């Protein structure tokens, strides 16, 4: 459990005791800032935070003598600066050497062992390499007095006014071990969700978007007007040290980061102390597996010899330390040429411009195609055929064209022209006035591209989960006119499947078995599988939880749909339009007729919400229910299912072979339910 670093005293008894009240407000706001920006555990609603902030702001305005340099109100930004003053680092901010392969890491470990003249495995601190902007923060007697960029390593830029707006950075250190002088080295970065919001604001304002979170963070921090910086959500992680006066240096790098946490400085939790090259590589692979789920961008990991006396012994070579190394992931951006721009037809008829590229290795794979999203994006980014472009790929995300390189545009570059007819079925391409996406008007009955996309979506893992029914098999079934609708899938026979290319009797039987198994599903999966426009997995779950049964959903008016959580007018209109189409209703009835079924409940619209506000975690295998069925039961009673156990979890439902989640629940003393207890709890009436 984190220590309570900020202790606000009780509110003043007398209304005139302004000094006491201001002190209490500052302490309380600092505590909430720390909970939100450092611990990622918001402690109060935003509206309540705003109320406290406004009270302190009004108090300091009415009584200027109460204002202090470390007050939360001092983060809002000041007047524009004419330029950034240079700051010389007392201890240089050096760069790191890079490693890319297992052999590089093994060689690094050997160099360290040779340098330390030891045959024993070395302990390393392993942490993340953030894709942000390196910063040095100077605290004097615990108060933040200066912040500077890395610059050339020796001299950086004074960005103190802007850093003061970053709520993740404490304006005053906390704890019992406060040094006289402390230079904290770390990284300012922007979370992915904050980057997306910033670019949306840029688009709404008709302004240029940022290419990636790193550019956004750097651009935000180097604003001459700190009021602009204050409007952008920046974060900070501490990972190093410069000058330290007034106390002894910790014995190890890991101990340094633990001490930083005590001071109230944000330190990334994704770190470990490992032993030898094998430990380094295991850490690297573990982070690689969870990279896409991290809320921020990283481009690798960093290894440092943990003991600081060993770091000092190893010293430096050129401009990099011998005791540290950056282990980089494969590049996620690269330059290549646009050979052509064509369009693809999606399962909803969406027409998407796609750049055909000169093959380029990026993000660990060779990329030949990249999305351009829609016609407006092509125009806004001014991408032309023949351009040299920046291509980005992140994990399993479809590669996209970020921007073109103006100085490399050839004289014969050609602008993209959106076709007026669907390249698959020849139907007119239409675009509604209030939409950015153009669509084929042919529909799934006429346009085979929409039919194929719809069937692939229907069979996908998060929908009906029909194993073996992949893209190639769907294409054959549609091109051979064997399957027209999802209901036709359940009428397939062994002979029809076995005679298709790359299919044999055994593989055909496996597909038929998977189809039979998929008939028993959940209402949420079935709704999602129908491919209703604007209805994603989360919305399908809300619809299933609210209505409980399909017939209620089929009969629901737009007004009734608007009563469902997180559904607005556009989504409600789309759902109502889908179920008003006789062909779609007929498809639903055909699927029921071939045996597709699911458990139905009363639904939360009938008032059964007695588990609202309760959070559940499912682990292990239940004897008579799948996890999806258990989740639907919980959600139908108003509860919420999450994937990880924390002290905020209300119940953990454990089945056979429950693992680490059950162990953590027992450690936290959380209520643990079996299947029968879960059913009983969900059946209780409020």
PDB file of N, CA, C and O in Angstrom, residues 12-72:
ATOM      1  N   UNK A  12     -10.725  24.554   8.966  1.00  0.00           N
ATOM      2  CA  UNK A  12     -10.729  25.527  10.065  1.00  0.00           C
ATOM      3  C   UNK A  12     -12.114  25.675  10.667  1.00  0.00           C
ATOM      4  O   UNK A  12     -13.121  25.543   9.989  1.00  0.00           O
ATOM      5  N   UNK A  13     -12.106  25.948  11.962  1.00  0.00           N
ATOM      6  CA  UNK A  13     -13.386  26.114  12.653  1.00  0.00           C
ATOM      7  C   UNK A  13     -13.986  27.451  12.304  1.00  0.00           C
ATOM      8  O   UNK A  13     -15.174  27.583  12.025  1.00  0.00           O
ATOM      9  N   UNK A  14     -13.172  28.493  12.281  1.00  0.00           N
ATOM     10  CA  UNK A  14     -13.666  29.829  11.982  1.00  0.00           C
ATOM     11  C   UNK A  14     -13.487  30.185  10.531  1.00  0.00           C
ATOM     12  O   UNK A  14     -12.449  29.900   9.944  1.00  0.00           O
ATOM     13  N   UNK A  15     -14.505  30.806   9.935  1.00  0.00           N
ATOM     14  CA  UNK A  15     -14.452  31.133   8.514  1.00  0.00           C
ATOM     15  C   UNK A  15     -13.345  32.127   8.222  1.00  0.00           C
ATOM     16  O   UNK A  15     -12.868  32.220   7.083  1.00  0.00           O
ATOM     17  N   UNK A  16     -12.930  32.905   9.224  1.00  0.00           N
ATOM     18  CA  UNK A  16     -11.902  33.920   9.016  1.00  0.00           C
ATOM     19  C   UNK A  16     -10.498  33.352   9.078  1.00  0.00           C
ATOM     20  O   UNK A  16      -9.524  34.050   8.806  1.00  0.00           O
ATOM     21  N   UNK A  17     -10.377  32.079   9.409  1.00  0.00           N
ATOM     22  CA  UNK A  17      -9.048  31.494   9.543  1.00  0.00           C
ATOM     23  C   UNK A  17      -8.526  31.115   8.158  1.00  0.00           C
ATOM     24  O   UNK A  17      -8.365  29.946   7.813  1.00  0.00           O
ATOM     25  N   UNK A  18      -8.279  32.132   7.325  1.00  0.00           N
ATOM     26  CA  UNK A  18      -7.928  31.902   5.918  1.00  0.00           C
ATOM     27  C   UNK A  18      -6.628  31.140   5.749  1.00  0.00           C
ATOM     28  O   UNK A  18      -6.493  30.307   4.840  1.00  0.00           O
ATOM     29  N   UNK A  19      -5.662  31.411   6.595  1.00  0.00           N
ATOM     30  CA  UNK A  19      -4.362  30.758   6.451  1.00  0.00           C
ATOM     31  C   UNK A  19      -4.484  29.244   6.632  1.00  0.00           C
ATOM     32  O   UNK A  19      -3.937  28.464   5.852  1.00  0.00           O
ATOM     33  N   UNK A  20      -5.225  28.848   7.669  1.00  0.00           N
ATOM     34  CA  UNK A  20      -5.408  27.421   7.923  1.00  0.00           C
ATOM     35  C   UNK A  20      -6.176  26.770   6.774  1.00  0.00           C
ATOM     36  O   UNK A  20      -5.838  25.674   6.315  1.00  0.00           O
ATOM     37  N   UNK A  21      -7.228  27.477   6.295  1.00  0.00           N
ATOM     38  CA  UNK A  21      -8.038  26.911   5.214  1.00  0.00           C
ATOM     39  C   UNK A  21      -7.215  26.765   3.935  1.00  0.00           C
ATOM     40  O   UNK A  21      -7.300  25.739   3.237  1.00  0.00           O
ATOM     41  N   UNK A  22      -6.402  27.773   3.598  1.00  0.00           N
ATOM     42  CA  UNK A  22      -5.579  27.699   2.393  1.00  0.00           C
ATOM     43  C   UNK A  22      -4.596  26.537   2.485  1.00  0.00           C
ATOM     44  O   UNK A  22      -4.379  25.805   1.520  1.00  0.00           O
ATOM     45  N   UNK A  23      -3.999  26.366   3.659  1.00  0.00           N
ATOM     46  CA  UNK A  23      -3.055  25.265   3.848  1.00  0.00           C
ATOM     47  C   UNK A  23      -3.749  23.917   3.670  1.00  0.00           C
ATOM     48  O   UNK A  23      -3.230  23.005   3.004  1.00  0.00           O
ATOM     49  N   UNK A  24      -4.938  23.779   4.255  1.00  0.00           N
ATOM     50  CA  UNK A  24      -5.681  22.516   4.141  1.00  0.00           C
ATOM     51  C   UNK A  24      -6.088  22.246   2.702  1.00  0.00           C
ATOM     52  O   UNK A  24      -6.006  21.099   2.231  1.00  0.00           O
ATOM     53  N   UNK A  25      -6.516  23.278   1.983  1.00  0.00           N
ATOM     54  CA  UNK A  25      -6.916  23.100   0.579  1.00  0.00           C
ATOM     55  C   UNK A  25      -5.725  22.679  -0.272  1.00  0.00           C
ATOM     56  O   UNK A  25      -5.830  21.802  -1.139  1.00  0.00           O
ATOM     57  N   UNK A  26      -4.562  23.324  -0.052  1.00  0.00           N
ATOM     58  CA  UNK A  26      -3.376  22.972  -0.827  1.00  0.00           C
ATOM     59  C   UNK A  26      -2.993  21.510  -0.576  1.00  0.00           C
ATOM     60  O   UNK A  26      -2.671  20.767  -1.505  1.00  0.00           O
ATOM     61  N   UNK A  27      -3.009  21.090   0.691  1.00  0.00           N
ATOM     62  CA  UNK A  27      -2.662  19.712   1.013  1.00  0.00           C
ATOM     63  C   UNK A  27      -3.643  18.727   0.367  1.00  0.00           C
ATOM     64  O   UNK A  27      -3.250  17.693  -0.179  1.00  0.00           O
ATOM     65  N   UNK A  28      -4.932  19.067   0.435  1.00  0.00           N
ATOM     66  CA  UNK A  28      -5.933  18.151  -0.121  1.00  0.00           C
ATOM     67  C   UNK A  28      -5.814  18.061  -1.637  1.00  0.00           C
ATOM     68  O   UNK A  28      -5.863  16.969  -2.215  1.00  0.00           O
ATOM     69  N   UNK A  29      -5.639  19.186  -2.306  1.00  0.00           N
ATOM     70  CA  UNK A  29      -5.488  19.169  -3.763  1.00  0.00           C
ATOM     71  C   UNK A  29      -4.216  18.439  -4.178  1.00  0.00           C
ATOM     72  O   UNK A  29      -4.211  17.702  -5.178  1.00  0.00           O
ATOM     73  N   UNK A  30      -3.122  18.628  -3.445  1.00  0.00           N
ATOM     74  CA  UNK A  30      -1.889  17.907  -3.758  1.00  0.00           C
ATOM     75  C   UNK A  30      -2.079  16.395  -3.588  1.00  0.00           C
ATOM     76  O   UNK A  30      -1.551  15.598  -4.366  1.00  0.00           O
ATOM     77  N   UNK A  31      -2.845  16.013  -2.566  1.00  0.00           N
ATOM     78  CA  UNK A  31      -3.099  14.592  -2.353  1.00  0.00           C
ATOM     79  C   UNK A  31      -3.905  14.013  -3.523  1.00  0.00           C
ATOM     80  O   UNK A  31      -3.619  12.921  -4.007  1.00  0.00           O
ATOM     81  N   UNK A  32      -4.904  14.739  -3.986  1.00  0.00           N
ATOM     82  CA  UNK A  32      -5.719  14.260  -5.105  1.00  0.00           C
ATOM     83  C   UNK A  32      -4.916  14.262  -6.406  1.00  0.00           C
ATOM     84  O   UNK A  32      -5.085  13.367  -7.241  1.00  0.00           O
ATOM     85  N   UNK A  33      -4.051  15.258  -6.593  1.00  0.00           N
ATOM     86  CA  UNK A  33      -3.174  15.264  -7.770  1.00  0.00           C
ATOM     87  C   UNK A  33      -2.283  14.024  -7.785  1.00  0.00           C
ATOM     88  O   UNK A  33      -2.093  13.372  -8.820  1.00  0.00           O
ATOM     89  N   UNK A  34      -1.722  13.695  -6.628  1.00  0.00           N
ATOM     90  CA  UNK A  34      -0.840  12.535  -6.534  1.00  0.00           C
ATOM     91  C   UNK A  34      -1.615  11.254  -6.832  1.00  0.00           C
ATOM     92  O   UNK A  34      -1.127  10.378  -7.558  1.00  0.00           O
ATOM     93  N   UNK A  35      -2.823  11.135  -6.303  1.00  0.00           N
ATOM     94  CA  UNK A  35      -3.636   9.940  -6.538  1.00  0.00           C
ATOM     95  C   UNK A  35      -3.982   9.789  -8.015  1.00  0.00           C
ATOM     96  O   UNK A  35      -3.952   8.685  -8.571  1.00  0.00           O
ATOM     97  N   UNK A  36      -4.286  10.901  -8.665  1.00  0.00           N
ATOM     98  CA  UNK A  36      -4.732  10.844 -10.066  1.00  0.00           C
ATOM     99  C   UNK A  36      -3.558  10.673 -11.024  1.00  0.00           C
ATOM    100  O   UNK A  36      -3.580   9.801 -11.903  1.00  0.00           O
ATOM    101  N   UNK A  37      -2.520  11.494 -10.884  1.00  0.00           N
ATOM    102  CA  UNK A  37      -1.456  11.538 -11.886  1.00  0.00           C
ATOM    103  C   UNK A  37      -0.294  10.588 -11.604  1.00  0.00           C
ATOM    104  O   UNK A  37       0.431  10.219 -12.527  1.00  0.00           O
ATOM    105  N   UNK A  38      -0.108  10.192 -10.362  1.00  0.00           N
ATOM    106  CA  UNK A  38       1.009   9.316 -10.025  1.00  0.00           C
ATOM    107  C   UNK A  38       0.541   7.880  -9.790  1.00  0.00           C
ATOM    108  O   UNK A  38       1.097   6.930 -10.334  1.00  0.00           O
ATOM    109  N   UNK A  39      -0.514   7.735  -8.975  1.00  0.00           N
ATOM    110  CA  UNK A  39      -0.993   6.394  -8.643  1.00  0.00           C
ATOM    111  C   UNK A  39      -2.029   5.872  -9.632  1.00  0.00           C
ATOM    112  O   UNK A  39      -2.369   4.692  -9.600  1.00  0.00           O
ATOM    113  N   UNK A  40      -2.563   6.751 -10.504  1.00  0.00           N
ATOM    114  CA  UNK A  40      -3.637   6.373 -11.432  1.00  0.00           C
ATOM    115  C   UNK A  40      -4.857   5.838 -10.682  1.00  0.00           C
ATOM    116  O   UNK A  40      -5.545   4.933 -11.134  1.00  0.00           O
ATOM    117  N   UNK A  41      -5.109   6.398  -9.504  1.00  0.00           N
ATOM    118  CA  UNK A  41      -6.267   5.999  -8.703  1.00  0.00           C
ATOM    119  C   UNK A  41      -7.021   7.257  -8.261  1.00  0.00           C
ATOM    120  O   UNK A  41      -6.856   7.741  -7.141  1.00  0.00           O
ATOM    121  N   UNK A  42      -7.862   7.838  -9.138  1.00  0.00           N
ATOM    122  CA  UNK A  42      -8.595   9.057  -8.778  1.00  0.00           C
ATOM    123  C   UNK A  42      -9.354   8.877  -7.474  1.00  0.00           C
ATOM    124  O   UNK A  42     -10.013   7.848  -7.262  1.00  0.00           O
ATOM    125  N   UNK A  43      -9.233   9.865  -6.593  1.00  0.00           N
ATOM    126  CA  UNK A  43      -9.833   9.735  -5.271  1.00  0.00           C
ATOM    127  C   UNK A  43     -11.126  10.512  -5.119  1.00  0.00           C
ATOM    128  O   UNK A  43     -11.889  10.273  -4.181  1.00  0.00           O
ATOM    129  N   UNK A  44     -11.396  11.476  -6.015  1.00  0.00           N
ATOM    130  CA  UNK A  44     -12.649  12.231  -5.976  1.00  0.00           C
ATOM    131  C   UNK A  44     -13.081  12.535  -7.409  1.00  0.00           C
ATOM    132  O   UNK A  44     -12.259  12.512  -8.331  1.00  0.00           O
ATOM    133  N   UNK A  45     -14.361  12.828  -7.625  1.00  0.00           N
ATOM    134  CA  UNK A  45     -14.813  13.218  -8.971  1.00  0.00           C
ATOM    135  C   UNK A  45     -14.160  14.516  -9.428  1.00  0.00           C
ATOM    136  O   UNK A  45     -13.772  15.360  -8.597  1.00  0.00           O
ATOM    137  N   UNK A  46     -14.068  14.697 -10.739  1.00  0.00           N
ATOM    138  CA  UNK A  46     -13.456  15.913 -11.289  1.00  0.00           C
ATOM    139  C   UNK A  46     -14.174  17.165 -10.801  1.00  0.00           C
ATOM    140  O   UNK A  46     -13.544  18.200 -10.527  1.00  0.00           O
ATOM    141  N   UNK A  47     -15.501  17.084 -10.715  1.00  0.00           N
ATOM    142  CA  UNK A  47     -16.271  18.261 -10.311  1.00  0.00           C
ATOM    143  C   UNK A  47     -15.914  18.698  -8.891  1.00  0.00           C
ATOM    144  O   UNK A  47     -15.830  19.893  -8.588  1.00  0.00           O
ATOM    145  N   UNK A  48     -15.688  17.727  -7.998  1.00  0.00           N
ATOM    146  CA  UNK A  48     -15.319  18.062  -6.626  1.00  0.00           C
ATOM    147  C   UNK A  48     -13.913  18.645  -6.584  1.00  0.00           C
ATOM    148  O   UNK A  48     -13.651  19.600  -5.825  1.00  0.00           O
ATOM    149  N   UNK A  49     -13.002  18.103  -7.391  1.00  0.00           N
ATOM    150  CA  UNK A  49     -11.656  18.676  -7.471  1.00  0.00           C
ATOM    151  C   UNK A  49     -11.734  20.126  -7.940  1.00  0.00           C
ATOM    152  O   UNK A  49     -11.084  21.009  -7.371  1.00  0.00           O
ATOM    153  N   UNK A  50     -12.527  20.375  -8.978  1.00  0.00           N
ATOM    154  CA  UNK A  50     -12.668  21.733  -9.510  1.00  0.00           C
ATOM    155  C   UNK A  50     -13.222  22.685  -8.451  1.00  0.00           C
ATOM    156  O   UNK A  50     -12.797  23.844  -8.353  1.00  0.00           O
ATOM    157  N   UNK A  51     -14.155  22.186  -7.638  1.00  0.00           N
ATOM    158  CA  UNK A  51     -14.734  23.034  -6.594  1.00  0.00           C
ATOM    159  C   UNK A  51     -13.678  23.438  -5.572  1.00  0.00           C
ATOM    160  O   UNK A  51     -13.578  24.618  -5.194  1.00  0.00           O
ATOM    161  N   UNK A  52     -12.860  22.473  -5.149  1.00  0.00           N
ATOM    162  CA  UNK A  52     -11.798  22.770  -4.183  1.00  0.00           C
ATOM    163  C   UNK A  52     -10.768  23.718  -4.783  1.00  0.00           C
ATOM    164  O   UNK A  52     -10.290  24.644  -4.113  1.00  0.00           O
ATOM    165  N   UNK A  53     -10.418  23.467  -6.059  1.00  0.00           N
ATOM    166  CA  UNK A  53      -9.429  24.313  -6.731  1.00  0.00           C
ATOM    167  C   UNK A  53      -9.931  25.754  -6.820  1.00  0.00           C
ATOM    168  O   UNK A  53      -9.192  26.712  -6.551  1.00  0.00           O
ATOM    169  N   UNK A  54     -11.195  25.922  -7.202  1.00  0.00           N
ATOM    170  CA  UNK A  54     -11.765  27.265  -7.337  1.00  0.00           C
ATOM    171  C   UNK A  54     -11.832  27.974  -5.987  1.00  0.00           C
ATOM    172  O   UNK A  54     -11.630  29.193  -5.899  1.00  0.00           O
ATOM    173  N   UNK A  55     -12.101  27.207  -4.934  1.00  0.00           N
ATOM    174  CA  UNK A  55     -12.127  27.813  -3.598  1.00  0.00           C
ATOM    175  C   UNK A  55     -10.748  28.346  -3.221  1.00  0.00           C
ATOM    176  O   UNK A  55     -10.615  29.480  -2.729  1.00  0.00           O
ATOM    177  N   UNK A  56      -9.697  27.538  -3.470  1.00  0.00           N
ATOM    178  CA  UNK A  56      -8.343  27.980  -3.155  1.00  0.00           C
ATOM    179  C   UNK A  56      -7.947  29.168  -4.030  1.00  0.00           C
ATOM    180  O   UNK A  56      -7.335  30.133  -3.550  1.00  0.00           O
ATOM    181  N   UNK A  57      -8.311  29.108  -5.300  1.00  0.00           N
ATOM    182  CA  UNK A  57      -7.985  30.204  -6.224  1.00  0.00           C
ATOM    183  C   UNK A  57      -8.628  31.512  -5.764  1.00  0.00           C
ATOM    184  O   UNK A  57      -7.990  32.580  -5.745  1.00  0.00           O
ATOM    185  N   UNK A  58      -9.896  31.423  -5.365  1.00  0.00           N
ATOM    186  CA  UNK A  58     -10.601  32.621  -4.892  1.00  0.00           C
ATOM    187  C   UNK A  58      -9.983  33.152  -3.603  1.00  0.00           C
ATOM    188  O   UNK A  58      -9.853  34.376  -3.405  1.00  0.00           O
ATOM    189  N   UNK A  59      -9.577  32.231  -2.730  1.00  0.00           N
ATOM    190  CA  UNK A  59      -8.972  32.617  -1.455  1.00  0.00           C
ATOM    191  C   UNK A  59      -7.648  33.341  -1.680  1.00  0.00           C
ATOM    192  O   UNK A  59      -7.376  34.382  -1.054  1.00  0.00           O
ATOM    193  N   UNK A  60      -6.820  32.802  -2.597  1.00  0.00           N
ATOM    194  CA  UNK A  60      -5.518  33.430  -2.861  1.00  0.00           C
ATOM    195  C   UNK A  60      -5.676  34.741  -3.618  1.00  0.00           C
ATOM    196  O   UNK A  60      -4.840  35.643  -3.484  1.00  0.00           O
ATOM    197  N   UNK A  61      -6.724  34.859  -4.404  1.00  0.00           N
ATOM    198  CA  UNK A  61      -6.971  36.120  -5.105  1.00  0.00           C
ATOM    199  C   UNK A  61      -7.400  37.200  -4.121  1.00  0.00           C
ATOM    200  O   UNK A  61      -6.951  38.350  -4.195  1.00  0.00           O
ATOM    201  N   UNK A  62      -8.253  36.817  -3.191  1.00  0.00           N
ATOM    202  CA  UNK A  62      -8.730  37.790  -2.196  1.00  0.00           C
ATOM    203  C   UNK A  62      -7.651  38.133  -1.182  1.00  0.00           C
ATOM    204  O   UNK A  62      -7.618  39.242  -0.641  1.00  0.00           O
ATOM    205  N   UNK A  63      -6.746  37.163  -0.921  1.00  0.00           N
ATOM    206  CA  UNK A  63      -5.685  37.373   0.067  1.00  0.00           C
ATOM    207  C   UNK A  63      -4.353  36.962  -0.556  1.00  0.00           C
ATOM    208  O   UNK A  63      -3.844  35.851  -0.296  1.00  0.00           O
ATOM    209  N   UNK A  64      -3.745  37.806  -1.392  1.00  0.00           N
ATOM    210  CA  UNK A  64      -2.517  37.440  -2.131  1.00  0.00           C
ATOM    211  C   UNK A  64      -1.378  36.983  -1.222  1.00  0.00           C
ATOM    212  O   UNK A  64      -0.514  36.212  -1.658  1.00  0.00           O
ATOM    213  N   UNK A  65      -1.386  37.447   0.016  1.00  0.00           N
ATOM    214  CA  UNK A  65      -0.300  37.053   0.916  1.00  0.00           C
ATOM    215  C   UNK A  65      -0.332  35.560   1.249  1.00  0.00           C
ATOM    216  O   UNK A  65       0.655  35.004   1.758  1.00  0.00           O
ATOM    217  N   UNK A  66      -1.448  34.892   0.950  1.00  0.00           N
ATOM    218  CA  UNK A  66      -1.562  33.467   1.250  1.00  0.00           C
ATOM    219  C   UNK A  66      -0.930  32.583   0.178  1.00  0.00           C
ATOM    220  O   UNK A  66      -0.673  31.403   0.412  1.00  0.00           O
ATOM    221  N   UNK A  67      -0.718  33.115  -1.022  1.00  0.00           N
ATOM    222  CA  UNK A  67      -0.204  32.315  -2.144  1.00  0.00           C
ATOM    223  C   UNK A  67       1.219  31.853  -1.867  1.00  0.00           C
ATOM    224  O   UNK A  67       2.032  32.597  -1.299  1.00  0.00           O
ATOM    225  N   UNK A  68       1.520  30.625  -2.240  1.00  0.00           N
ATOM    226  CA  UNK A  68       2.864  30.063  -2.074  1.00  0.00           C
ATOM    227  C   UNK A  68       3.346  29.528  -3.424  1.00  0.00           C
ATOM    228  O   UNK A  68       2.536  29.189  -4.297  1.00  0.00           O
ATOM    229  N   UNK A  69       4.669  29.436  -3.614  1.00  0.00           N
ATOM    230  CA  UNK A  69       5.193  28.954  -4.908  1.00  0.00           C
ATOM    231  C   UNK A  69       4.766  27.534  -5.252  1.00  0.00           C
ATOM    232  O   UNK A  69       4.711  27.173  -6.421  1.00  0.00           O
ATOM    233  N   UNK A  70       4.475  26.723  -4.227  1.00  0.00           N
ATOM    234  CA  UNK A  70       4.115  25.334  -4.501  1.00  0.00           C
ATOM    235  C   UNK A  70       2.605  25.090  -4.476  1.00  0.00           C
ATOM    236  O   UNK A  70       2.155  23.955  -4.419  1.00  0.00           O
ATOM    237  N   UNK A  71       1.813  26.160  -4.542  1.00  0.00           N
ATOM    238  CA  UNK A  71       0.360  26.004  -4.546  1.00  0.00           C
ATOM    239  C   UNK A  71      -0.106  25.387  -5.864  1.00  0.00           C
ATOM    240  O   UNK A  71       0.436  25.709  -6.928  1.00  0.00           O
ATOM    241  N   UNK A  72      -1.111  24.508  -5.831  1.00  0.00           N
ATOM    242  CA  UNK A  72      -1.648  23.940  -7.081  1.00  0.00           C
ATOM    243  C   UNK A  72      -2.145  24.998  -8.058  1.00  0.00           C
ATOM    244  O   UNK A  72      -2.174  24.764  -9.263  1.00  0.00           O
TER     245      UNK A  72
END
